[in-house]
PDB file of C-alpha atoms in Angstrom:
ATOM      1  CA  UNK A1030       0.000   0.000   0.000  1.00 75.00           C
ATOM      2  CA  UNK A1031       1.106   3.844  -1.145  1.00 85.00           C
ATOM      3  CA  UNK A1032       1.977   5.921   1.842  1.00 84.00           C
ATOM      4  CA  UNK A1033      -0.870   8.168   0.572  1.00 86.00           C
ATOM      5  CA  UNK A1034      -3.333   5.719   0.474  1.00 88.00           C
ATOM      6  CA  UNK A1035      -2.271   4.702   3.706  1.00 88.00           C
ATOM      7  CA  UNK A1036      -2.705   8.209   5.354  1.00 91.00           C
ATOM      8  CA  UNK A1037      -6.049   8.431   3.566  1.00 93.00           C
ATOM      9  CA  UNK A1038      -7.131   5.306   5.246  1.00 92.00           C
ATOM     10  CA  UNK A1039      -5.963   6.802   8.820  1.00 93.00           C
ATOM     11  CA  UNK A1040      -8.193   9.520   8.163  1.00 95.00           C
ATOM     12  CA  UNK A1041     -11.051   7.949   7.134  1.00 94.00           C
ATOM     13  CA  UNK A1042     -10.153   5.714  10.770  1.00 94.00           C
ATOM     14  CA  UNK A1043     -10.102   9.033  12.439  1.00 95.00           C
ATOM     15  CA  UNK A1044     -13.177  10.334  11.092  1.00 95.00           C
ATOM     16  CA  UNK A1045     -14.625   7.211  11.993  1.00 94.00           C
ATOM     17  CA  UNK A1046     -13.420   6.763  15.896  1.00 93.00           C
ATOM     18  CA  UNK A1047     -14.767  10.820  16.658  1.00 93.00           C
ATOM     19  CA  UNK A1048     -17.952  10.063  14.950  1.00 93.00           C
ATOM     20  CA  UNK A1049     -18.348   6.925  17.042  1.00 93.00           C
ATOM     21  CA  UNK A1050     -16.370   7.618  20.207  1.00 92.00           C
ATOM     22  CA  UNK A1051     -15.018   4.660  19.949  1.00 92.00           C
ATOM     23  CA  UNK A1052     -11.389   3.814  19.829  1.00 89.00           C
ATOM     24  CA  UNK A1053     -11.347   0.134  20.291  1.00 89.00           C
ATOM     25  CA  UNK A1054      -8.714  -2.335  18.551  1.00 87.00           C
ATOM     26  CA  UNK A1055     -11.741  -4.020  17.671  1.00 89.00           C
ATOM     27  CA  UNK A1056     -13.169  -1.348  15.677  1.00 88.00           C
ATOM     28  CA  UNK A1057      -9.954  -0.230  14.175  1.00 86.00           C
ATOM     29  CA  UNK A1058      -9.539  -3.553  13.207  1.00 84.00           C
ATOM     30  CA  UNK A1059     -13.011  -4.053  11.587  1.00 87.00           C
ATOM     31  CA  UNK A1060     -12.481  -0.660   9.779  1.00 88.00           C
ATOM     32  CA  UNK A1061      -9.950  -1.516   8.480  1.00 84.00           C
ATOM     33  CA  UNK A1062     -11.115  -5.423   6.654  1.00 81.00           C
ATOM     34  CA  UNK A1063     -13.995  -3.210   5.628  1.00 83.00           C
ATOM     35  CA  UNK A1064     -11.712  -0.861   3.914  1.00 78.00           C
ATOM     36  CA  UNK A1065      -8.695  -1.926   2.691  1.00 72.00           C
ATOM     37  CA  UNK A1066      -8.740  -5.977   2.584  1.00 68.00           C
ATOM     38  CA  UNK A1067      -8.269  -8.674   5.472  1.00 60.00           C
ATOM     39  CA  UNK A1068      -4.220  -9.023   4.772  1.00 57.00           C
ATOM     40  CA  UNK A1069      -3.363  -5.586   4.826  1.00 62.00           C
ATOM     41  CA  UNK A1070      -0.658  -5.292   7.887  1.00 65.00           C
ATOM     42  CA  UNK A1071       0.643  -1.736   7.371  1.00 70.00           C
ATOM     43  CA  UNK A1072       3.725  -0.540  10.067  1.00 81.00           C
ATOM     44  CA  UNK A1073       2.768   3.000   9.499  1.00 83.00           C
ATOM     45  CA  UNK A1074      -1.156   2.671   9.958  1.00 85.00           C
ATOM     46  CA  UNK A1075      -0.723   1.050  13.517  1.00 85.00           C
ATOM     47  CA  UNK A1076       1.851   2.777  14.244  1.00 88.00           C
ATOM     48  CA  UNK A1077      -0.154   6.347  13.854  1.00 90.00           C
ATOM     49  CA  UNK A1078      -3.420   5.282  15.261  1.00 91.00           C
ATOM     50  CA  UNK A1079      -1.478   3.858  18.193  1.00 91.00           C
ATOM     51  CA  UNK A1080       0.282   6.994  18.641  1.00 93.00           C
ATOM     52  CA  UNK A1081      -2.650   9.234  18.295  1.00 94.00           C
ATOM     53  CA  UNK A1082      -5.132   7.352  20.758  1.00 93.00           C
ATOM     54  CA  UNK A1083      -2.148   7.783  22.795  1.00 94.00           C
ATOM     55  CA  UNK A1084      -1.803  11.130  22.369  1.00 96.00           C
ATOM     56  CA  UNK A1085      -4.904  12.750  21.710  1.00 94.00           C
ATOM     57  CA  UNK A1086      -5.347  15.376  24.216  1.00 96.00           C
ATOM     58  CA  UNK A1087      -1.749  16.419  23.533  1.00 97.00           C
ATOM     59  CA  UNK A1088      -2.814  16.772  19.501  1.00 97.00           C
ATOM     60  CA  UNK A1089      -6.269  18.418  20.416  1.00 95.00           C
ATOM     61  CA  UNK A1090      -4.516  21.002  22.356  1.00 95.00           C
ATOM     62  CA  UNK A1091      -1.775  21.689  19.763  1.00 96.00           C
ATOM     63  CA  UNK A1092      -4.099  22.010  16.876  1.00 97.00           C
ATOM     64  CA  UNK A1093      -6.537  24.449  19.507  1.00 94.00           C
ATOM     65  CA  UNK A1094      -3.652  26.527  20.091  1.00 94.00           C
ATOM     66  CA  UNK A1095      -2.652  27.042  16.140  1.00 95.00           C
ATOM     67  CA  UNK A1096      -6.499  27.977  15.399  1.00 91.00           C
ATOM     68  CA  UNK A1097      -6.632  31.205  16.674  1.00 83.00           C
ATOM     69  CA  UNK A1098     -10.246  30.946  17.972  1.00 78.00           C
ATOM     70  CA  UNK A1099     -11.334  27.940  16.699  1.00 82.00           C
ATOM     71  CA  UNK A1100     -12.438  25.210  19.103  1.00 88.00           C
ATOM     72  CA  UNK A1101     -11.661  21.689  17.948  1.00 90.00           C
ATOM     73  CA  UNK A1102     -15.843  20.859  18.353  1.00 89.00           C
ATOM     74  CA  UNK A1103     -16.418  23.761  15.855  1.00 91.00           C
ATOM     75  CA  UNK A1104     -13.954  22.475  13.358  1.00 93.00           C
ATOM     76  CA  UNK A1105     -15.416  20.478  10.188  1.00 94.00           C
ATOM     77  CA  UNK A1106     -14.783  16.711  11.296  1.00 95.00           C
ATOM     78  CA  UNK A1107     -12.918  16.289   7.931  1.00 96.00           C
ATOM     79  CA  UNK A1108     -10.661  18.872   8.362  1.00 96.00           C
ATOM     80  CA  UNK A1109      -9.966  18.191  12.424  1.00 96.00           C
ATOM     81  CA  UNK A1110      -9.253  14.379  11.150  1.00 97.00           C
ATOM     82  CA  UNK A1111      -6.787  15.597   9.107  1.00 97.00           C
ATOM     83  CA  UNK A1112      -5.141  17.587  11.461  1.00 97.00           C
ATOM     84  CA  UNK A1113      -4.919  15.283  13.633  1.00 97.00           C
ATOM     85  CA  UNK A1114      -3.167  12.953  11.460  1.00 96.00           C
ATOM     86  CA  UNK A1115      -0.524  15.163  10.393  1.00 96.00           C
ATOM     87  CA  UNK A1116       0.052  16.392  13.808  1.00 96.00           C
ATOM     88  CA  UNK A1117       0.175  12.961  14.945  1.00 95.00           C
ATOM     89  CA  UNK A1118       2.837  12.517  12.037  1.00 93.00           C
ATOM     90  CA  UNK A1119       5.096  16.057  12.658  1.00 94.00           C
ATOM     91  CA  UNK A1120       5.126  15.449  16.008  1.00 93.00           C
ATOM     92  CA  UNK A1121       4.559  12.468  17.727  1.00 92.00           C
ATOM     93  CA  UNK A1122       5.640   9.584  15.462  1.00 87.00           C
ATOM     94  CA  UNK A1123       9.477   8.753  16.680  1.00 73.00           C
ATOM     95  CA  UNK A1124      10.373   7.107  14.153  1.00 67.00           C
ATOM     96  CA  UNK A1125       9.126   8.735  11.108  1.00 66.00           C
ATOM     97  CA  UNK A1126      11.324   9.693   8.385  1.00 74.00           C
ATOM     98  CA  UNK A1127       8.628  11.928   6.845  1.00 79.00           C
ATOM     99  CA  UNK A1128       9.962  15.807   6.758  1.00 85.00           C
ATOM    100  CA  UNK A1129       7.567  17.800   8.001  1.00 89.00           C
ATOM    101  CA  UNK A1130       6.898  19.336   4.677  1.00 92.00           C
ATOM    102  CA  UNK A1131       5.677  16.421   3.069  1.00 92.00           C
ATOM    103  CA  UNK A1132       3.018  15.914   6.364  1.00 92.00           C
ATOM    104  CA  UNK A1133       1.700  19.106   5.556  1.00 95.00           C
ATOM    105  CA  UNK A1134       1.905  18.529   1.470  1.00 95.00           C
ATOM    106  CA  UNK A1135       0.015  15.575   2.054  1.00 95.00           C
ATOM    107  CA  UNK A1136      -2.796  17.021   4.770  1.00 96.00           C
ATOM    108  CA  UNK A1137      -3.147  19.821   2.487  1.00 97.00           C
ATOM    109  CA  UNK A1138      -3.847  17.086  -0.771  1.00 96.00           C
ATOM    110  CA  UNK A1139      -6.387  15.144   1.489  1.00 96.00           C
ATOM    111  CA  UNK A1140      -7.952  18.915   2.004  1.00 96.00           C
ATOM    112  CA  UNK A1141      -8.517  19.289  -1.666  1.00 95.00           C
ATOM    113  CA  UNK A1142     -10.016  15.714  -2.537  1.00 96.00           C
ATOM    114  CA  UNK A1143     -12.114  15.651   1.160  1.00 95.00           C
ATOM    115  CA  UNK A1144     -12.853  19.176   2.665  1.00 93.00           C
ATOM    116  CA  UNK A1145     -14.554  21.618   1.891  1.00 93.00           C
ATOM    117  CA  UNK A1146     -13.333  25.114  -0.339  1.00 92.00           C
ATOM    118  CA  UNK A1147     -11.877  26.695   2.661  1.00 92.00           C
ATOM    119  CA  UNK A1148     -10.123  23.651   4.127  1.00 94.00           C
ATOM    120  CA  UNK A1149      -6.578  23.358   2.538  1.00 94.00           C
ATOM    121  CA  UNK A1150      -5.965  27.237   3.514  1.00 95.00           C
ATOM    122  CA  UNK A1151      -6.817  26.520   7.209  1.00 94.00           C
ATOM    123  CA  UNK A1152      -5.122  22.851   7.440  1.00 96.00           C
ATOM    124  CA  UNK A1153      -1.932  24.224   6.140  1.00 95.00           C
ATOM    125  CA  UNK A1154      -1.935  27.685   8.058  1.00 95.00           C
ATOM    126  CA  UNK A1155      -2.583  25.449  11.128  1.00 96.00           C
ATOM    127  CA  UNK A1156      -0.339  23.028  10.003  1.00 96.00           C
ATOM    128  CA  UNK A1157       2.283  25.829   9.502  1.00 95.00           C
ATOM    129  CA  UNK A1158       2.330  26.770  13.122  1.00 95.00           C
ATOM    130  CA  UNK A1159       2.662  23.676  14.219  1.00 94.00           C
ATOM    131  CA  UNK A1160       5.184  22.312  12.183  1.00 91.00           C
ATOM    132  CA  UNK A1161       7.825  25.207  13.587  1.00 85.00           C
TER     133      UNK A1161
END
């Protein structure tokens, strides 16, 4: 599987989880066979859903403090799951050899093909802030 596709896929997980409260392995695993096939094993998609259940106060509060004025509940749902997967990403995955730039490239790409008009301005500005 394509990094890209990959990261779409942890979106869509994201998305998923908020709209559902529910973080279980259970339902990240059923997500998953639904989506993408029983014998996908992907490092990188355990590896950031791990990391973001984690760390997803830590993530919230980041991406609150970049939106100047925007609370995470008035966000669009698309564009906070994006968020919080390139935050997740840029900051919080150890062992990623992703440069930062190519995060926010790629949350900005997912903007364009998921969120709305507005959203690939406000991912990357937030993303922007972050990322420094």
């Amino acid at each position: 599987m394509k990094r890209s596709d990959a990261r779409e896929l942890v979106m869509q997980l994201l998305f998923q989880m908020e709209a559902q409260n529910d973080y279980t392995k259970a339902s990240q695993e059923k997500f998953i066979v639904n989506f993408a096939g029983e014998n996908i094993k992907d490092q990188y998609i355990d590896n950031c859903i791990e990391t973001y259940i984690a760390n997803r106060n830590d993530i919230d509060k980041l991406i609150e403090e970049a939106s100047d004025k925007w609370h995470i509940n008035r966000m669009a749902k698309v564009d906070l799951a994006i968020l919080r997967l390139a935050v997740t990403e840029i900051k919080f995955l150890k062992d990623s050899d992703v440069p930062n730039q190519v995060s926010i490239n790629e949350a900005v790409n997912m903007a364009k093909k998921f969120g709305s008009d507005n959203s690939q301005k406000f991912i990357n500005g937030i993303l922007g802030k972050i990322a420094k």
